[in-house]
mmCIF file of C-alpha atoms in Angstrom:
data_model
loop_
_atom_site.group_PDB
_atom_site.id
_atom_site.type_symbol
_atom_site.label_atom_id
_atom_site.label_comp_id
_atom_site.label_asym_id
_atom_site.label_seq_id
_atom_site.Cartn_x
_atom_site.Cartn_y
_atom_site.Cartn_z
ATOM 1 C CA UNK A 1 89.616 104.170 131.616
ATOM 2 C CA UNK A 2 91.894 103.495 128.549
ATOM 3 C CA UNK A 3 95.503 103.668 128.426
ATOM 4 C CA UNK A 4 97.004 106.978 127.643
ATOM 5 C CA UNK A 5 100.136 107.830 125.885
ATOM 6 C CA UNK A 6 102.075 111.300 125.939
ATOM 7 C CA UNK A 7 103.029 113.418 123.137
ATOM 8 C CA UNK A 8 106.887 112.585 124.092
ATOM 9 C CA UNK A 9 106.140 109.118 123.821
ATOM 10 C CA UNK A 10 104.450 109.386 120.683
ATOM 11 C CA UNK A 11 107.661 111.415 119.181
ATOM 12 C CA UNK A 12 110.193 108.946 120.373
ATOM 13 C CA UNK A 13 107.749 106.025 118.711
ATOM 14 C CA UNK A 14 107.965 107.913 115.389
ATOM 15 C CA UNK A 15 111.839 108.394 115.446
ATOM 16 C CA UNK A 16 111.884 104.586 116.275
ATOM 17 C CA UNK A 17 109.928 103.824 113.315
ATOM 18 C CA UNK A 18 111.679 105.761 110.832
ATOM 19 C CA UNK A 19 113.417 102.906 109.442
ATOM 20 C CA UNK A 20 110.391 100.777 109.275
ATOM 21 C CA UNK A 21 108.434 100.331 105.992
ATOM 22 C CA UNK A 22 105.317 102.347 105.726
ATOM 23 C CA UNK A 23 102.342 101.353 107.667
ATOM 24 C CA UNK A 24 104.530 99.436 110.294
ATOM 25 C CA UNK A 25 103.569 100.806 113.908
ATOM 26 C CA UNK A 26 104.932 99.298 117.517
ATOM 27 C CA UNK A 27 102.461 96.803 119.202
ATOM 28 C CA UNK A 28 102.657 96.725 122.929
ATOM 29 C CA UNK A 29 102.236 93.216 124.446
ATOM 30 C CA UNK A 30 102.312 92.332 127.906
ATOM 31 C CA UNK A 31 104.012 88.898 128.652
ATOM 32 C CA UNK A 32 104.295 87.772 132.481
ATOM 33 C CA UNK A 33 103.314 91.104 133.511
ATOM 34 C CA UNK A 34 106.596 92.479 131.097
ATOM 35 C CA UNK A 35 105.560 94.960 128.868
ATOM 36 C CA UNK A 36 107.210 94.528 125.255
ATOM 37 C CA UNK A 37 107.297 96.618 122.155
ATOM 38 C CA UNK A 38 107.587 94.998 118.784
ATOM 39 C CA UNK A 39 107.091 96.212 114.859
ATOM 40 C CA UNK A 40 103.502 95.135 113.625
ATOM 41 C CA UNK A 41 100.758 96.246 111.471
ATOM 42 C CA UNK A 42 97.449 97.082 112.456
ATOM 43 C CA UNK A 43 94.842 94.365 113.124
ATOM 44 C CA UNK A 44 91.004 94.593 113.254
ATOM 45 C CA UNK A 45 89.807 95.725 116.884
ATOM 46 C CA UNK A 46 93.425 97.442 117.614
ATOM 47 C CA UNK A 47 93.280 100.381 120.173
ATOM 48 C CA UNK A 48 95.584 103.005 117.625
ATOM 49 C CA UNK A 49 97.249 106.117 118.566
ATOM 50 C CA UNK A 50 98.409 108.262 116.062
ATOM 51 C CA UNK A 51 100.226 111.624 115.549
ATOM 52 C CA UNK A 52 99.485 113.730 112.300
ATOM 53 C CA UNK A 53 97.748 110.697 110.434
ATOM 54 C CA UNK A 54 100.525 108.222 111.425
ATOM 55 C CA UNK A 55 99.638 105.270 113.085
ATOM 56 C CA UNK A 56 102.226 104.831 115.730
ATOM 57 C CA UNK A 57 101.302 102.573 118.680
ATOM 58 C CA UNK A 58 98.945 99.653 118.382
ATOM 59 C CA UNK A 59 97.162 97.617 121.597
ATOM 60 C CA UNK A 60 94.801 94.813 121.239
ATOM 61 C CA UNK A 61 91.719 95.033 123.433
ATOM 62 C CA UNK A 62 92.755 91.983 125.324
ATOM 63 C CA UNK A 63 96.410 94.004 125.971
ATOM 64 C CA UNK A 64 94.528 96.889 126.616
ATOM 65 C CA UNK A 65 92.832 95.228 129.771
ATOM 66 C CA UNK A 66 95.973 94.777 131.264
ATOM 67 C CA UNK A 67 97.337 98.252 131.220
ATOM 68 C CA UNK A 68 94.244 100.413 131.818
ATOM 69 C CA UNK A 69 94.844 103.620 133.883
ATOM 70 C CA UNK A 70 98.423 103.883 132.843
ATOM 71 C CA UNK A 71 100.423 106.475 130.633
ATOM 72 C CA UNK A 72 103.040 105.555 128.347
ATOM 73 C CA UNK A 73 105.585 108.171 128.669
ATOM 74 C CA UNK A 74 109.565 108.898 128.282
ATOM 75 C CA UNK A 75 111.147 108.379 131.630
ATOM 76 C CA UNK A 76 115.027 108.974 132.206
ATOM 77 C CA UNK A 77 116.900 105.902 133.143
ATOM 78 C CA UNK A 78 120.557 105.430 133.929
ATOM 79 C CA UNK A 79 120.800 103.834 130.396
ATOM 80 C CA UNK A 80 119.105 106.704 128.956
ATOM 81 C CA UNK A 81 115.708 107.808 128.097
ATOM 82 C CA UNK A 82 113.080 104.714 127.766
ATOM 83 C CA UNK A 83 109.569 103.957 127.099
ATOM 84 C CA UNK A 84 107.841 103.127 130.103
ATOM 85 C CA UNK A 85 104.229 102.781 131.722
ATOM 86 C CA UNK A 86 103.736 105.310 134.367
ATOM 87 C CA UNK A 87 100.689 105.343 136.980
ATOM 88 C CA UNK A 88 99.051 108.723 136.788
ATOM 89 C CA UNK A 89 99.627 110.651 139.753
#
């Protein structure tokens, strides 16, 4: 099963993208087990998560293999609300 993204996380991504040019979304990459987010544009073969027609989150098929069965959500931490992958209960 693929990676899932909550509406809360999508809304958070939308806010993050406000200052980016049109057509830019957030790409998830996994490096040494660490998930990283960076601005990028859609590439062929990407899994794209969108809200109301706006692409918000991009995941390459290669990256998607590393984060199957996980859900991207907004998690409250000591440093404030953060985007985090959680394993579904």
